[in-house]
Tab-separated table of C-alpha atoms in Angstrom:
chain	number	residue	atom	x	y	z
Y	21	MET	CA	107.730	-0.661	11.475
Y	22	LEU	CA	107.627	-3.261	8.738
Y	23	VAL	CA	110.933	-4.334	7.181
Y	24	ASP	CA	109.713	-7.149	4.942
Y	25	PHE	CA	107.081	-9.863	4.606
Y	26	LYS	CA	107.322	-13.247	2.878
Y	27	VAL	CA	104.557	-15.648	1.909
Y	28	LYS	CA	104.516	-18.970	0.082
Y	29	ASN	CA	101.728	-21.320	-1.021
Y	30	PHE	CA	98.766	-19.060	-0.275
Y	31	ARG	CA	95.728	-18.711	-2.549
Y	32	SER	CA	97.110	-17.741	-5.999
Y	33	ILE	CA	100.678	-17.495	-4.665
Y	34	LYS	CA	102.718	-20.660	-5.247
Y	35	GLU	CA	106.374	-19.650	-4.965
Y	36	GLU	CA	107.728	-17.413	-2.225
Y	37	GLN	CA	106.869	-13.744	-2.698
Y	38	LEU	CA	108.582	-10.900	-0.867
Y	39	LEU	CA	107.200	-7.483	0.032
Y	40	SER	CA	110.234	-5.483	1.120
Y	41	MET	CA	110.459	-1.985	2.557
Y	42	VAL	CA	114.261	-2.024	2.332
Y	43	ALA	CA	115.496	0.785	0.097
Y	44	SER	CA	117.588	0.060	-2.970
Y	45	SER	CA	121.096	1.398	-3.464
Y	46	GLN	CA	119.865	4.172	-5.758
Y	47	LYS	CA	120.605	7.640	-4.414
Y	48	GLU	CA	117.710	9.458	-6.055
Y	49	PHE	CA	114.956	10.525	-3.614
Y	50	VAL	CA	116.946	9.246	-0.614
Y	51	GLU	CA	116.227	12.347	1.469
Y	52	THR	CA	112.495	12.453	0.732
Y	53	HIS	CA	111.478	8.815	0.263
Y	54	THR	CA	113.607	6.874	2.764
Y	55	PHE	CA	114.557	6.942	6.430
Y	56	LEU	CA	116.994	5.245	8.788
Y	57	PRO	CA	115.533	3.349	11.760
Y	58	THR	CA	117.083	4.300	15.076
Y	59	ILE	CA	118.481	0.787	15.546
Y	60	SER	CA	120.705	0.863	12.477
Y	61	LYS	CA	122.558	3.326	10.302
Y	62	ASN	CA	122.961	0.725	7.564
Y	63	LEU	CA	119.311	-0.281	7.153
Y	64	SER	CA	117.487	2.238	4.988
Y	65	LEU	CA	113.729	1.778	4.600
Y	66	VAL	CA	111.287	3.360	2.187
Y	67	LYS	CA	108.330	5.277	3.584
Y	68	THR	CA	105.822	3.801	1.146
Y	69	ALA	CA	105.662	0.931	-1.328
Y	70	ALA	CA	103.314	-0.103	-4.124
Y	71	ILE	CA	102.534	-3.476	-5.678
Y	72	TYR	CA	102.108	-3.346	-9.449
Y	73	GLY	CA	100.632	-6.000	-11.710
Y	74	ALA	CA	97.885	-6.947	-14.118
Y	75	ASN	CA	94.312	-7.498	-13.020
Y	76	ALA	CA	93.790	-10.852	-11.268
Y	77	ALA	CA	97.559	-11.258	-10.915
Y	78	GLY	CA	97.330	-11.827	-7.160
Y	79	LYS	CA	98.372	-8.412	-5.832
Y	80	SER	CA	95.634	-8.324	-3.216
Y	81	ASN	CA	96.574	-11.814	-2.036
Y	82	ILE	CA	99.802	-10.400	-0.612
Y	83	LEU	CA	97.711	-8.267	1.738
Y	84	LYS	CA	95.282	-11.118	2.378
Y	85	ALA	CA	98.257	-13.249	3.393
Y	86	LEU	CA	99.425	-10.572	5.819
Y	87	ASP	CA	95.883	-10.347	7.164
Y	88	ALA	CA	95.735	-14.136	7.616
Y	89	MET	CA	99.043	-14.123	9.477
Y	90	GLN	CA	97.818	-11.364	11.772
Y	91	ASP	CA	94.558	-13.208	12.441
Y	92	ILE	CA	96.340	-16.433	13.399
Y	93	VAL	CA	98.732	-14.589	15.717
Y	94	ILE	CA	95.951	-12.711	17.502
Y	95	GLU	CA	93.246	-15.379	17.573
Y	96	SER	CA	94.825	-18.859	17.494
Y	97	ALA	CA	95.251	-19.179	21.269
Y	98	SER	CA	91.968	-17.522	22.243
Y	99	LYS	CA	89.311	-17.696	19.532
Y	100	TYR	CA	90.099	-21.031	17.909
Y	101	GLN	CA	89.339	-24.255	19.745
Y	102	ARG	CA	90.903	-27.684	19.367
Y	103	GLY	CA	89.945	-29.049	15.950
Y	104	ASP	CA	89.032	-25.678	14.417
Y	105	GLU	CA	90.483	-24.950	10.988
Y	106	LEU	CA	92.962	-22.119	10.551
Y	107	PRO	CA	92.191	-19.455	7.889
Y	108	VAL	CA	94.680	-20.496	5.205
Y	109	LYS	CA	94.006	-21.519	1.620
Y	110	PRO	CA	97.004	-23.078	-0.147
Y	111	PHE	CA	97.764	-22.794	-3.839
Y	112	LEU	CA	95.289	-25.253	-5.368
Y	113	PHE	CA	96.630	-25.594	-8.916
Y	114	ASP	CA	99.279	-28.050	-7.832
Y	115	LYS	CA	99.521	-31.728	-6.974
Y	116	GLU	CA	101.083	-30.904	-3.597
Y	117	VAL	CA	97.943	-29.321	-2.168
Y	118	ASN	CA	98.760	-30.597	1.315
Y	119	GLU	CA	101.948	-28.560	1.568
Y	120	PRO	CA	101.812	-25.940	4.359
Y	121	THR	CA	101.465	-22.226	3.801
Y	122	GLU	CA	104.478	-20.237	5.006
Y	123	PHE	CA	104.588	-16.738	6.484
Y	124	GLU	CA	107.593	-14.771	7.736
Y	125	ILE	CA	107.835	-11.145	8.776
Y	126	ASN	CA	110.631	-8.803	9.825
Y	127	PHE	CA	109.699	-5.728	11.817
Y	128	ILE	CA	111.127	-3.223	14.274
Y	129	TYR	CA	109.258	-2.420	17.459
Y	130	GLU	CA	110.424	-0.393	20.440
Y	131	GLY	CA	113.974	-0.317	19.102
Y	132	ILE	CA	114.313	-4.073	18.543
Y	133	ARG	CA	114.167	-6.005	15.293
Y	134	TYR	CA	112.153	-9.244	15.241
Y	135	GLN	CA	112.113	-12.024	12.642
Y	136	TYR	CA	109.056	-14.206	13.186
Y	137	GLY	CA	107.409	-16.831	11.038
Y	138	PHE	CA	105.429	-20.026	10.885
Y	139	ALA	CA	104.206	-22.653	8.447
Y	140	THR	CA	100.699	-24.035	8.722
Y	141	THR	CA	97.976	-26.073	7.129
Y	142	SER	CA	94.328	-25.511	7.944
Y	143	ALA	CA	94.634	-28.280	10.543
Y	144	ARG	CA	97.897	-27.575	12.368
Y	145	ILE	CA	100.945	-25.364	12.759
Y	146	THR	CA	103.831	-27.323	11.244
Y	147	GLU	CA	106.694	-24.927	12.022
Y	148	GLU	CA	107.232	-21.779	14.069
Y	149	TRP	CA	110.301	-19.695	14.853
Y	150	LEU	CA	111.408	-16.400	16.368
Y	151	ILE	CA	114.776	-14.676	15.982
Y	152	VAL	CA	115.389	-11.443	17.883
Y	153	TYR	CA	118.078	-8.814	17.257
Y	154	PRO	CA	118.238	-6.791	20.510
Y	155	LYS	CA	121.685	-5.354	19.749
Y	156	GLY	CA	121.925	-6.108	16.062
Y	157	ARG	CA	123.030	-9.697	16.619
Y	158	PRO	CA	120.597	-12.601	16.127
Y	159	GLN	CA	119.273	-14.530	19.105
Y	160	ASN	CA	117.245	-17.686	18.444
Y	161	TRP	CA	114.518	-17.546	21.067
Y	162	PHE	CA	112.476	-20.556	20.013
Y	163	ALA	CA	111.684	-22.899	17.144
Y	164	ARG	CA	109.474	-25.930	16.687
Y	165	ALA	CA	108.772	-28.314	13.816
Y	166	TYR	CA	106.217	-31.092	13.464
Y	167	ASP	CA	107.649	-34.541	12.743
Y	168	GLU	CA	105.310	-36.522	10.493
Y	169	GLU	CA	106.883	-39.834	11.516
Y	170	THR	CA	106.638	-39.449	15.284
Y	171	LYS	CA	103.547	-37.207	15.150
Y	172	GLU	CA	105.224	-34.926	17.665
Y	173	TYR	CA	106.890	-31.521	17.689
Y	174	LYS	CA	110.620	-31.047	18.001
Y	175	TRP	CA	111.354	-27.974	20.114
Y	176	GLN	CA	114.359	-25.700	20.512
Y	177	PHE	CA	114.616	-22.894	23.065
Y	178	GLY	CA	117.370	-20.320	23.280
Y	179	ASP	CA	118.920	-19.231	26.566
Y	180	LYS	CA	117.737	-15.655	26.064
Y	181	LEU	CA	114.061	-16.631	26.271
Y	182	THR	CA	113.108	-16.834	29.932
Y	183	GLY	CA	109.928	-17.830	31.724
Y	184	GLN	CA	107.773	-20.924	32.061
Y	185	LYS	CA	108.713	-22.433	28.729
Y	186	ARG	CA	107.683	-25.952	29.732
Y	187	VAL	CA	104.209	-24.758	30.742
Y	188	TRP	CA	103.774	-22.733	27.548
Y	189	LYS	CA	104.979	-25.650	25.446
Y	190	GLY	CA	102.566	-28.078	27.093
Y	191	SER	CA	99.661	-25.659	26.681
Y	192	THR	CA	100.194	-25.031	22.955
Y	193	ARG	CA	97.588	-26.803	20.825
Y	194	SER	CA	98.441	-28.117	17.375
Y	195	ASN	CA	96.292	-25.390	15.782
Y	196	ALA	CA	97.651	-22.587	17.963
Y	197	LEU	CA	100.884	-20.628	17.906
Y	198	PHE	CA	103.396	-20.972	20.713
Y	199	LEU	CA	103.856	-17.196	20.615
Y	200	SER	CA	100.153	-16.535	21.158
Y	201	THR	CA	99.835	-19.226	23.812
Y	202	ALA	CA	102.825	-17.971	25.789
Y	203	VAL	CA	101.537	-14.389	25.731
Y	204	SER	CA	98.102	-15.542	26.903
Y	205	LEU	CA	99.929	-17.200	29.818
Y	206	ASN	CA	101.704	-13.962	30.757
Y	207	SER	CA	105.002	-14.080	28.880
Y	208	GLU	CA	106.150	-10.471	29.190
Y	209	GLN	CA	109.193	-11.118	27.014
Y	210	LEU	CA	107.123	-12.239	24.010
Y	211	LYS	CA	104.373	-9.681	24.523
Y	212	PRO	CA	105.973	-6.972	22.305
Y	213	VAL	CA	105.850	-9.334	19.312
Y	214	PHE	CA	102.169	-10.053	19.897
Y	215	ASP	CA	101.413	-6.377	20.591
Y	216	TRP	CA	102.936	-5.317	17.275
Y	217	PHE	CA	100.500	-7.563	15.411
Y	218	ALA	CA	97.569	-6.517	17.598
Y	219	ASP	CA	98.180	-2.770	17.889
Y	220	LYS	CA	100.626	-1.579	15.236
Y	221	LEU	CA	99.864	-3.603	12.108
Y	222	LYS	CA	96.887	-1.957	10.387
Y	223	ILE	CA	95.416	-3.557	7.267
Y	224	THR	CA	92.635	-2.045	5.189
Y	225	GLY	CA	91.001	-2.565	1.804
Y	226	VAL	CA	90.734	-0.244	-1.183
Y	227	SER	CA	87.765	1.526	0.412
Y	228	GLY	CA	89.808	2.543	3.452
Y	229	TRP	CA	88.899	2.223	7.106
Y	230	SER	CA	85.325	2.420	8.323
Y	231	PRO	CA	83.895	5.567	9.965
Y	232	PHE	CA	83.819	3.623	13.235
Y	233	PHE	CA	87.600	3.201	13.095
Y	234	THR	CA	88.001	6.939	12.494
Y	235	MET	CA	85.645	7.698	15.374
Y	236	ARG	CA	87.617	5.488	17.761
Y	237	MET	CA	90.875	7.151	16.756
Y	238	CYS	CA	89.425	10.629	17.248
Y	239	ALA	CA	88.034	9.665	20.654
Y	240	ASP	CA	91.448	8.487	21.860
Y	241	ASP	CA	93.441	11.462	23.170
Y	242	SER	CA	96.822	10.091	22.082
Y	243	TYR	CA	95.673	9.417	18.517
Y	244	LYS	CA	93.669	12.640	18.381
Y	245	LYS	CA	96.836	14.663	18.971
Y	246	GLU	CA	98.592	12.936	16.067
Y	247	ILE	CA	95.566	13.428	13.795
Y	248	LEU	CA	95.399	17.142	14.590
Y	249	ASN	CA	99.118	17.563	13.963
Y	250	PHE	CA	98.683	15.857	10.598
Y	251	LEU	CA	95.721	18.061	9.663
Y	252	LYS	CA	97.606	21.201	10.650
Y	253	THR	CA	100.583	20.117	8.563
Y	254	ALA	CA	98.202	19.677	5.630
Y	255	ASP	CA	96.965	23.251	6.259
Y	256	MET	CA	93.362	22.155	6.818
Y	257	ASP	CA	92.572	24.932	9.346
Y	258	ILE	CA	91.119	22.409	11.802
Y	259	GLU	CA	91.937	23.280	15.397
Y	260	ALA	CA	90.023	20.637	17.373
Y	261	ILE	CA	88.074	17.397	17.089
Y	262	GLU	CA	85.211	16.447	19.377
Y	263	VAL	CA	83.359	13.128	19.337
Y	264	GLU	CA	79.809	13.225	20.681
Y	265	LYS	CA	77.640	10.202	21.399
Y	266	GLU	CA	73.875	10.319	21.463
Y	267	ASP	CA	71.105	7.764	21.824
Y	268	PHE	CA	69.580	6.375	18.668
Y	269	ASN	CA	66.419	8.223	17.636
Y	270	PRO	CA	64.142	6.314	15.204
Y	271	SER	CA	62.486	9.569	14.144
Y	272	LYS	CA	65.715	10.598	12.412
Y	273	ILE	CA	65.571	7.683	9.972
Y	274	PRO	CA	65.028	9.050	6.439
Y	275	GLU	CA	61.463	8.577	5.269
Y	276	ASP	CA	62.561	7.158	1.921
Y	277	MET	CA	64.587	4.344	3.528
Y	278	PRO	CA	63.380	0.900	2.294
Y	279	ALA	CA	61.094	-0.918	4.724
Y	280	GLU	CA	63.320	-4.025	4.961
Y	281	ILE	CA	66.236	-1.885	6.136
Y	282	ARG	CA	64.006	-0.085	8.640
Y	283	GLU	CA	63.005	-3.446	10.111
Y	284	ASP	CA	66.637	-4.516	10.501
Y	285	ILE	CA	67.410	-1.300	12.357
């Protein structure tokens, strides 16, 4: 579950912006709008949050920043090759256009809180860090920072991070994350962090998810059970969901469909 997300120097965002799911100290709606994660009795989180602002004020860029962070985590070690540009666009209405974009996220997954972040330009990762709270106390697992003078990274590894750290370090390209590289080289300890981005963080636009996403969820038995429970709670009188696949039949194309679309199909 998301605790908070920070972004700086991304698209229309110049100064650091924070999207926080941490509940305020107000007591109103505590029972209905907040919950306590199992790892802490002192950390109260809200179930939903909204971003308010005028048109063109940059609200959607908060979500685009989260999407960019997710993309770099999932793809930097596999999809991107040496020399490829990373998908970040810094704040352009400033003299310091070469300053890196910064992302940091706090989340809870499988009973452990993680604090992970990195700074990057389109050309290289300039900083990266991971702090883990397995029993509520911080453990610095790794950190790296690019030194402009020496043109090399300075690395720090904590004792709690085990595995082939030297191999992972040597295999990490300048435009790839250490986290992603280590997981691709079978780091079981870092895998939960990567898995949260890949499997648990879901980002959609104002139009919602595509029908294909819904179909995949309904075809998966574990998700189907949750969907049915939700529909029953909403009193929708739906008892079962079945997904059927059939071969494409050109004869079922509507006759009034434009010819150019027919040709593409």
